[in-house]
mmCIF file of C-alpha atoms in Angstrom:
data_model
loop_
_atom_site.group_PDB
_atom_site.id
_atom_site.type_symbol
_atom_site.label_atom_id
_atom_site.label_comp_id
_atom_site.label_asym_id
_atom_site.label_seq_id
_atom_site.Cartn_x
_atom_site.Cartn_y
_atom_site.Cartn_z
ATOM 1 C CA UNK A 1 83.711 96.443 104.425
ATOM 2 C CA UNK A 2 82.706 98.462 106.991
ATOM 3 C CA UNK A 3 84.237 99.273 110.868
ATOM 4 C CA UNK A 4 82.769 96.058 112.303
ATOM 5 C CA UNK A 5 84.486 93.639 109.392
ATOM 6 C CA UNK A 6 87.468 95.796 110.396
ATOM 7 C CA UNK A 7 87.637 95.322 114.347
ATOM 8 C CA UNK A 8 87.440 91.659 113.393
ATOM 9 C CA UNK A 9 90.193 91.327 110.990
ATOM 10 C CA UNK A 10 92.446 92.917 113.161
ATOM 11 C CA UNK A 11 91.525 90.999 116.650
ATOM 12 C CA UNK A 12 91.776 87.704 114.633
ATOM 13 C CA UNK A 13 94.724 88.902 112.527
ATOM 14 C CA UNK A 14 96.566 90.614 115.382
ATOM 15 C CA UNK A 15 95.936 88.154 118.078
ATOM 16 C CA UNK A 16 96.501 84.988 115.682
ATOM 17 C CA UNK A 17 99.989 86.721 114.406
ATOM 18 C CA UNK A 18 101.206 86.678 118.171
ATOM 19 C CA UNK A 19 100.165 83.062 118.426
ATOM 20 C CA UNK A 20 102.371 82.110 115.510
ATOM 21 C CA UNK A 21 105.163 84.463 116.685
ATOM 22 C CA UNK A 22 105.555 82.765 119.855
ATOM 23 C CA UNK A 23 105.525 79.467 118.966
ATOM 24 C CA UNK A 24 108.119 80.384 115.960
ATOM 25 C CA UNK A 25 110.138 81.654 118.880
ATOM 26 C CA UNK A 26 109.886 79.062 121.657
ATOM 27 C CA UNK A 27 111.667 76.667 118.972
ATOM 28 C CA UNK A 28 114.301 79.456 117.404
ATOM 29 C CA UNK A 29 114.248 82.306 119.361
ATOM 30 C CA UNK A 30 117.102 83.595 117.215
ATOM 31 C CA UNK A 31 114.538 83.564 113.731
ATOM 32 C CA UNK A 32 113.407 87.038 114.047
ATOM 33 C CA UNK A 33 115.096 88.523 110.540
ATOM 34 C CA UNK A 34 113.565 85.344 108.701
ATOM 35 C CA UNK A 35 109.840 86.349 110.213
ATOM 36 C CA UNK A 36 110.329 90.043 109.321
ATOM 37 C CA UNK A 37 112.153 89.222 105.644
ATOM 38 C CA UNK A 38 108.965 86.900 105.058
ATOM 39 C CA UNK A 39 106.507 89.531 106.176
ATOM 40 C CA UNK A 40 107.820 92.280 104.183
ATOM 41 C CA UNK A 41 108.210 89.835 100.772
ATOM 42 C CA UNK A 42 104.255 88.991 101.161
ATOM 43 C CA UNK A 43 103.019 92.277 101.723
ATOM 44 C CA UNK A 44 105.550 94.163 98.744
ATOM 45 C CA UNK A 45 104.383 91.625 96.650
ATOM 46 C CA UNK A 46 100.580 92.249 97.379
ATOM 47 C CA UNK A 47 100.806 95.888 96.719
ATOM 48 C CA UNK A 48 103.477 95.110 94.000
ATOM 49 C CA UNK A 49 100.118 93.790 91.621
ATOM 50 C CA UNK A 50 97.222 95.383 93.648
ATOM 51 C CA UNK A 51 98.351 98.662 94.685
ATOM 52 C CA UNK A 52 100.720 99.546 92.196
ATOM 53 C CA UNK A 53 99.495 97.620 88.889
ATOM 54 C CA UNK A 54 102.912 95.566 88.265
ATOM 55 C CA UNK A 55 104.833 99.055 88.582
ATOM 56 C CA UNK A 56 103.018 100.776 86.301
ATOM 57 C CA UNK A 57 101.446 103.220 89.337
ATOM 58 C CA UNK A 58 103.344 106.864 89.866
ATOM 59 C CA UNK A 59 103.813 107.189 93.391
ATOM 60 C CA UNK A 60 101.618 110.189 95.129
ATOM 61 C CA UNK A 61 104.669 110.945 97.386
ATOM 62 C CA UNK A 62 107.798 111.301 95.509
ATOM 63 C CA UNK A 63 110.129 108.565 96.066
ATOM 64 C CA UNK A 64 112.504 110.171 98.083
ATOM 65 C CA UNK A 65 110.547 110.828 101.047
ATOM 66 C CA UNK A 66 109.466 107.014 101.082
ATOM 67 C CA UNK A 67 113.388 105.772 101.237
ATOM 68 C CA UNK A 68 114.003 108.194 104.369
ATOM 69 C CA UNK A 69 110.617 106.605 105.588
ATOM 70 C CA UNK A 70 111.433 103.192 104.879
ATOM 71 C CA UNK A 71 115.244 103.311 106.533
ATOM 72 C CA UNK A 72 113.646 104.102 109.569
ATOM 73 C CA UNK A 73 110.661 101.670 109.100
ATOM 74 C CA UNK A 74 113.550 99.003 108.338
ATOM 75 C CA UNK A 75 115.590 99.563 111.088
ATOM 76 C CA UNK A 76 112.263 99.230 113.618
ATOM 77 C CA UNK A 77 110.966 96.516 112.239
ATOM 78 C CA UNK A 78 114.306 94.522 112.552
ATOM 79 C CA UNK A 79 115.324 96.015 116.296
ATOM 80 C CA UNK A 80 111.716 95.042 117.225
ATOM 81 C CA UNK A 81 112.352 91.342 116.175
ATOM 82 C CA UNK A 82 116.055 90.871 116.681
ATOM 83 C CA UNK A 83 115.401 91.776 120.501
ATOM 84 C CA UNK A 84 113.890 88.467 120.399
ATOM 85 C CA UNK A 85 117.102 87.263 120.685
ATOM 86 C CA UNK A 86 118.058 88.824 124.062
ATOM 87 C CA UNK A 87 116.491 86.987 126.423
ATOM 88 C CA UNK A 88 113.200 89.018 126.001
ATOM 89 C CA UNK A 89 109.771 87.417 126.825
ATOM 90 C CA UNK A 90 107.000 87.700 124.196
ATOM 91 C CA UNK A 91 104.644 89.609 127.038
ATOM 92 C CA UNK A 92 107.305 92.349 128.219
ATOM 93 C CA UNK A 93 107.946 92.931 124.143
ATOM 94 C CA UNK A 94 104.153 93.567 124.360
ATOM 95 C CA UNK A 95 104.297 95.535 127.397
ATOM 96 C CA UNK A 96 106.959 97.235 126.013
ATOM 97 C CA UNK A 97 105.806 97.971 122.360
ATOM 98 C CA UNK A 98 102.504 99.662 124.219
ATOM 99 C CA UNK A 99 104.678 102.247 125.166
ATOM 100 C CA UNK A 100 104.706 104.225 122.321
ATOM 101 C CA UNK A 101 102.327 106.611 123.044
ATOM 102 C CA UNK A 102 105.005 108.302 125.283
ATOM 103 C CA UNK A 103 107.812 108.438 122.204
ATOM 104 C CA UNK A 104 105.079 110.154 120.480
ATOM 105 C CA UNK A 105 104.362 112.839 123.051
ATOM 106 C CA UNK A 106 108.128 113.310 123.710
ATOM 107 C CA UNK A 107 109.313 113.781 120.206
ATOM 108 C CA UNK A 108 105.947 115.665 119.441
ATOM 109 C CA UNK A 109 107.080 118.304 122.065
ATOM 110 C CA UNK A 110 110.382 118.512 121.044
ATOM 111 C CA UNK A 111 110.518 118.201 117.084
ATOM 112 C CA UNK A 112 106.762 119.968 116.610
ATOM 113 C CA UNK A 113 106.569 121.786 119.760
ATOM 114 C CA UNK A 114 103.100 120.900 121.139
ATOM 115 C CA UNK A 115 101.897 121.330 124.275
ATOM 116 C CA UNK A 116 99.015 118.745 126.063
ATOM 117 C CA UNK A 117 96.656 119.102 128.656
ATOM 118 C CA UNK A 118 96.754 117.733 132.427
ATOM 119 C CA UNK A 119 95.160 114.485 131.811
ATOM 120 C CA UNK A 120 98.250 113.633 128.656
ATOM 121 C CA UNK A 121 100.826 113.755 130.680
ATOM 122 C CA UNK A 122 98.891 112.289 133.701
ATOM 123 C CA UNK A 123 98.780 109.136 131.270
ATOM 124 C CA UNK A 124 102.238 109.441 130.246
ATOM 125 C CA UNK A 125 103.488 108.958 133.820
ATOM 126 C CA UNK A 126 101.149 105.947 134.478
ATOM 127 C CA UNK A 127 102.161 104.198 131.072
ATOM 128 C CA UNK A 128 105.887 104.758 132.328
ATOM 129 C CA UNK A 129 105.346 103.360 135.539
ATOM 130 C CA UNK A 130 103.829 100.267 134.103
ATOM 131 C CA UNK A 131 106.423 100.061 131.819
ATOM 132 C CA UNK A 132 108.918 100.436 134.644
ATOM 133 C CA UNK A 133 107.142 98.029 137.095
ATOM 134 C CA UNK A 134 107.355 94.954 134.264
ATOM 135 C CA UNK A 135 111.112 96.000 133.520
ATOM 136 C CA UNK A 136 111.988 95.317 136.785
ATOM 137 C CA UNK A 137 110.013 92.399 137.741
ATOM 138 C CA UNK A 138 111.266 90.714 134.396
ATOM 139 C CA UNK A 139 115.144 91.795 134.987
ATOM 140 C CA UNK A 140 114.229 89.970 138.781
ATOM 141 C CA UNK A 141 113.339 86.817 137.313
ATOM 142 C CA UNK A 142 116.501 87.066 134.819
ATOM 143 C CA UNK A 143 118.582 87.059 137.962
ATOM 144 C CA UNK A 144 116.575 84.402 139.743
ATOM 145 C CA UNK A 145 116.940 82.342 136.762
ATOM 146 C CA UNK A 146 120.895 82.574 136.404
ATOM 147 C CA UNK A 147 121.115 82.209 140.318
ATOM 148 C CA UNK A 148 123.635 78.946 139.222
ATOM 149 C CA UNK A 149 126.716 81.103 138.433
ATOM 150 C CA UNK A 150 127.640 84.578 138.992
ATOM 151 C CA UNK A 151 129.278 85.165 135.920
ATOM 152 C CA UNK A 152 126.354 83.552 133.677
ATOM 153 C CA UNK A 153 124.100 85.510 135.800
ATOM 154 C CA UNK A 154 125.311 88.563 134.764
ATOM 155 C CA UNK A 155 125.987 87.289 131.083
ATOM 156 C CA UNK A 156 122.542 86.931 130.625
ATOM 157 C CA UNK A 157 121.295 89.724 132.447
ATOM 158 C CA UNK A 158 123.712 92.106 130.787
ATOM 159 C CA UNK A 159 122.433 90.051 127.557
ATOM 160 C CA UNK A 160 118.819 90.953 128.505
ATOM 161 C CA UNK A 161 119.870 94.975 129.547
ATOM 162 C CA UNK A 162 121.340 95.337 125.750
ATOM 163 C CA UNK A 163 117.313 93.614 124.511
ATOM 164 C CA UNK A 164 116.130 96.546 126.468
ATOM 165 C CA UNK A 165 118.057 99.215 124.942
ATOM 166 C CA UNK A 166 117.444 97.615 121.582
ATOM 167 C CA UNK A 167 113.553 97.879 122.480
ATOM 168 C CA UNK A 168 113.648 101.449 123.599
ATOM 169 C CA UNK A 169 115.673 102.513 120.611
ATOM 170 C CA UNK A 170 113.322 101.074 118.260
ATOM 171 C CA UNK A 171 110.514 102.593 120.436
ATOM 172 C CA UNK A 172 111.769 106.134 119.697
ATOM 173 C CA UNK A 173 112.774 105.731 115.796
ATOM 174 C CA UNK A 174 109.072 104.440 115.131
ATOM 175 C CA UNK A 175 107.944 107.633 117.084
ATOM 176 C CA UNK A 176 110.042 109.913 114.923
ATOM 177 C CA UNK A 177 108.494 107.913 112.247
ATOM 178 C CA UNK A 178 105.300 108.458 112.723
ATOM 179 C CA UNK A 179 105.868 112.433 113.198
ATOM 180 C CA UNK A 180 107.706 112.243 109.738
ATOM 181 C CA UNK A 181 104.668 110.148 108.191
ATOM 182 C CA UNK A 182 102.554 112.929 109.924
ATOM 183 C CA UNK A 183 104.129 116.021 107.653
ATOM 184 C CA UNK A 184 104.413 114.019 104.580
ATOM 185 C CA UNK A 185 100.420 113.323 104.878
ATOM 186 C CA UNK A 186 99.576 116.768 105.814
ATOM 187 C CA UNK A 187 101.765 118.045 102.391
ATOM 188 C CA UNK A 188 100.857 115.555 100.051
ATOM 189 C CA UNK A 189 97.319 113.637 101.143
ATOM 190 C CA UNK A 190 96.632 110.338 102.881
ATOM 191 C CA UNK A 191 97.881 107.856 100.164
ATOM 192 C CA UNK A 192 98.417 104.773 102.947
ATOM 193 C CA UNK A 193 98.001 101.600 100.798
ATOM 194 C CA UNK A 194 100.637 103.283 99.145
ATOM 195 C CA UNK A 195 102.646 103.964 102.038
ATOM 196 C CA UNK A 196 101.976 100.523 103.214
ATOM 197 C CA UNK A 197 103.817 98.917 99.695
ATOM 198 C CA UNK A 198 106.817 101.202 99.611
ATOM 199 C CA UNK A 199 108.168 100.627 103.302
ATOM 200 C CA UNK A 200 107.507 97.115 102.593
ATOM 201 C CA UNK A 201 109.239 96.667 99.164
ATOM 202 C CA UNK A 202 112.064 99.410 99.357
ATOM 203 C CA UNK A 203 113.895 97.769 102.263
ATOM 204 C CA UNK A 204 113.678 94.241 100.740
ATOM 205 C CA UNK A 205 117.701 94.669 99.442
ATOM 206 C CA UNK A 206 118.505 95.678 103.175
ATOM 207 C CA UNK A 207 117.621 92.081 103.578
ATOM 208 C CA UNK A 208 121.086 90.913 101.497
ATOM 209 C CA UNK A 209 122.810 91.909 105.133
ATOM 210 C CA UNK A 210 121.352 89.597 106.503
ATOM 211 C CA UNK A 211 121.273 86.675 104.452
ATOM 212 C CA UNK A 212 123.527 84.376 106.340
ATOM 213 C CA UNK A 213 121.548 84.109 109.311
ATOM 214 C CA UNK A 214 118.301 84.175 107.034
ATOM 215 C CA UNK A 215 119.846 80.929 104.926
ATOM 216 C CA UNK A 216 120.567 79.519 108.260
ATOM 217 C CA UNK A 217 116.960 79.223 109.724
ATOM 218 C CA UNK A 218 115.621 78.372 106.204
ATOM 219 C CA UNK A 219 117.837 75.440 106.784
ATOM 220 C CA UNK A 220 116.976 74.757 110.592
ATOM 221 C CA UNK A 221 113.037 75.295 109.342
ATOM 222 C CA UNK A 222 113.055 72.624 106.879
ATOM 223 C CA UNK A 223 114.584 70.147 109.697
ATOM 224 C CA UNK A 224 111.422 70.598 111.700
ATOM 225 C CA UNK A 225 109.259 68.089 112.101
ATOM 226 C CA UNK A 226 106.681 67.737 108.963
ATOM 227 C CA UNK A 227 102.823 67.879 109.721
ATOM 228 C CA UNK A 228 100.148 66.616 107.366
ATOM 229 C CA UNK A 229 97.838 69.426 106.459
ATOM 230 C CA UNK A 230 94.104 68.030 105.141
ATOM 231 C CA UNK A 231 92.728 70.858 103.504
ATOM 232 C CA UNK A 232 95.366 70.643 100.837
ATOM 233 C CA UNK A 233 96.935 67.062 100.939
ATOM 234 C CA UNK A 234 100.524 67.965 101.650
ATOM 235 C CA UNK A 235 103.018 67.687 104.164
ATOM 236 C CA UNK A 236 105.580 70.140 105.145
ATOM 237 C CA UNK A 237 107.868 70.900 108.073
ATOM 238 C CA UNK A 238 105.937 72.682 110.841
ATOM 239 C CA UNK A 239 108.254 75.490 111.110
ATOM 240 C CA UNK A 240 107.158 76.499 107.761
ATOM 241 C CA UNK A 241 103.648 76.315 108.687
ATOM 242 C CA UNK A 242 103.859 78.370 111.655
ATOM 243 C CA UNK A 243 105.630 81.015 109.023
ATOM 244 C CA UNK A 244 103.238 81.108 106.943
ATOM 245 C CA UNK A 245 100.431 81.030 108.934
ATOM 246 C CA UNK A 246 102.356 84.262 110.500
ATOM 247 C CA UNK A 247 102.733 86.013 107.929
ATOM 248 C CA UNK A 248 99.086 85.558 106.496
ATOM 249 C CA UNK A 249 97.842 86.863 110.082
ATOM 250 C CA UNK A 250 99.995 89.960 109.498
ATOM 251 C CA UNK A 251 98.764 91.002 106.445
ATOM 252 C CA UNK A 252 95.005 90.435 107.788
ATOM 253 C CA UNK A 253 96.056 92.665 110.931
ATOM 254 C CA UNK A 254 97.842 95.645 108.819
ATOM 255 C CA UNK A 255 95.042 95.070 106.406
ATOM 256 C CA UNK A 256 92.171 95.732 109.317
ATOM 257 C CA UNK A 257 93.953 98.755 111.106
ATOM 258 C CA UNK A 258 93.792 100.687 107.173
ATOM 259 C CA UNK A 259 90.478 99.861 106.691
ATOM 260 C CA UNK A 260 89.485 100.940 110.210
ATOM 261 C CA UNK A 261 91.796 104.369 109.345
ATOM 262 C CA UNK A 262 89.622 105.023 106.595
ATOM 263 C CA UNK A 263 86.106 104.268 108.424
ATOM 264 C CA UNK A 264 86.321 105.335 112.035
ATOM 265 C CA UNK A 265 87.997 108.195 114.189
ATOM 266 C CA UNK A 266 91.645 107.977 115.291
ATOM 267 C CA UNK A 267 90.374 107.647 118.605
ATOM 268 C CA UNK A 268 88.217 104.184 118.015
ATOM 269 C CA UNK A 269 91.513 102.963 116.176
ATOM 270 C CA UNK A 270 93.581 103.077 118.934
ATOM 271 C CA UNK A 271 91.044 101.933 121.247
ATOM 272 C CA UNK A 272 90.717 98.946 119.304
ATOM 273 C CA UNK A 273 94.656 98.189 118.922
ATOM 274 C CA UNK A 274 95.541 98.778 122.764
ATOM 275 C CA UNK A 275 92.557 96.074 123.531
ATOM 276 C CA UNK A 276 93.427 93.876 120.818
ATOM 277 C CA UNK A 277 97.367 94.104 122.495
ATOM 278 C CA UNK A 278 95.718 93.397 126.078
ATOM 279 C CA UNK A 279 93.941 90.380 124.440
ATOM 280 C CA UNK A 280 96.852 89.169 122.649
ATOM 281 C CA UNK A 281 99.112 89.658 126.227
ATOM 282 C CA UNK A 282 96.462 87.669 128.440
ATOM 283 C CA UNK A 283 95.897 84.782 125.793
ATOM 284 C CA UNK A 284 100.548 84.604 125.635
ATOM 285 C CA UNK A 285 100.229 83.934 129.334
ATOM 286 C CA UNK A 286 97.488 81.601 129.599
ATOM 287 C CA UNK A 287 98.392 79.525 126.348
ATOM 288 C CA UNK A 288 101.935 79.852 126.780
ATOM 289 C CA UNK A 289 102.222 79.853 130.598
ATOM 290 C CA UNK A 290 105.160 82.309 130.375
ATOM 291 C CA UNK A 291 106.126 83.826 134.016
ATOM 292 C CA UNK A 292 103.739 86.699 134.883
ATOM 293 C CA UNK A 293 103.794 87.785 138.771
ATOM 294 C CA UNK A 294 101.147 89.711 140.462
ATOM 295 C CA UNK A 295 103.643 92.870 139.905
ATOM 296 C CA UNK A 296 103.182 92.365 136.074
ATOM 297 C CA UNK A 297 99.860 92.562 136.152
ATOM 298 C CA UNK A 298 99.819 95.570 138.255
ATOM 299 C CA UNK A 299 102.434 97.063 136.062
ATOM 300 C CA UNK A 300 100.011 96.094 132.718
ATOM 301 C CA UNK A 301 96.848 97.120 134.354
ATOM 302 C CA UNK A 302 98.677 100.606 134.627
ATOM 303 C CA UNK A 303 100.133 100.792 131.201
ATOM 304 C CA UNK A 304 96.177 99.927 129.859
ATOM 305 C CA UNK A 305 94.678 102.367 132.211
ATOM 306 C CA UNK A 306 97.052 105.403 131.135
ATOM 307 C CA UNK A 307 96.673 104.190 127.556
ATOM 308 C CA UNK A 308 92.689 104.449 127.503
ATOM 309 C CA UNK A 309 93.314 107.882 129.653
ATOM 310 C CA UNK A 310 95.671 109.120 126.851
ATOM 311 C CA UNK A 311 92.683 108.317 124.337
ATOM 312 C CA UNK A 312 90.355 110.279 126.223
ATOM 313 C CA UNK A 313 87.753 107.319 126.441
ATOM 314 C CA UNK A 314 86.404 107.986 129.757
ATOM 315 C CA UNK A 315 85.510 111.550 128.708
ATOM 316 C CA UNK A 316 83.789 110.591 125.429
ATOM 317 C CA UNK A 317 81.742 107.181 127.127
ATOM 318 C CA UNK A 318 80.685 110.598 129.453
ATOM 319 C CA UNK A 319 79.564 113.010 126.561
ATOM 320 C CA UNK A 320 77.546 108.965 125.268
ATOM 321 C CA UNK A 321 75.947 109.110 128.266
ATOM 322 C CA UNK A 322 74.820 112.820 128.950
ATOM 323 C CA UNK A 323 74.079 113.417 125.612
ATOM 324 C CA UNK A 324 70.440 112.194 125.797
ATOM 325 C CA UNK A 325 69.868 114.393 129.410
ATOM 326 C CA UNK A 326 71.792 117.458 127.295
ATOM 327 C CA UNK A 327 69.369 117.372 124.692
ATOM 328 C CA UNK A 328 66.474 116.880 126.798
ATOM 329 C CA UNK A 329 67.164 120.119 128.376
ATOM 330 C CA UNK A 330 67.981 121.784 125.618
ATOM 331 C CA UNK A 331 64.245 121.030 123.717
ATOM 332 C CA UNK A 332 62.435 122.588 126.963
#
């Protein structure tokens, strides 16, 4: 399976995943926990069968390190999905998560004592500005939507601010987890499939804390409108169908990213994931008619401009274009 196939998996899997999540959230805004649980369970079962050979294969990285990583990964996943309960629109959710480069750079400077070029710092300023613009515009929309009652409007705004705080915390925690993974891989070597399995298997008992909410949503999903599936000749509640699609597409997306990391340079992976986010965002706005002002478009453009600057796409393109000319001069 080459890079082209992996890129197709990433775009098809991740974009379809965003659509299915939007369909779930539209009817049940608080369904984040059951979505996270279903994704973790599916990937853990697949990894148990194909990666660990039913538990017979010993891990290359000590379990105690996975426990630390898993605690961070579980926290990030649950908080990211639970933030949707706090009036966070899907487009803003996607834009905010595009700020992972900022968090990585900040923590890299603080923890790993890294130093970056001027273009990297400029890219971070652009990304921060873009997210700030989108967040402020969304806050204004919140105020306009709740103009009827001052108390209701203030309460909804505070509710929304909690969601923003949750996304910020998840962003920083995700960056910290990335740094921890980086140090682990340097010590023990890269074991991406193994890490994928343990990151999804070990947190499963943690969902017992959310069991009541998950059970309630199971009941709600079962009471949703039944739909006939011609391919298998079965009828099932439509929310369960959306959840099944979400779980499968999430797996396809993760597998695509995994293949890319083994086949391509990190720059290519970052660029593909960034373009995928941009396409998902546009599709979410156009298809689901999510509110998106001119300022939102400006903020989004600034975020992606900053991301492309950070990944040094421009300099790579220039080098590729100059390559033939440089070779001819050297030949002369």
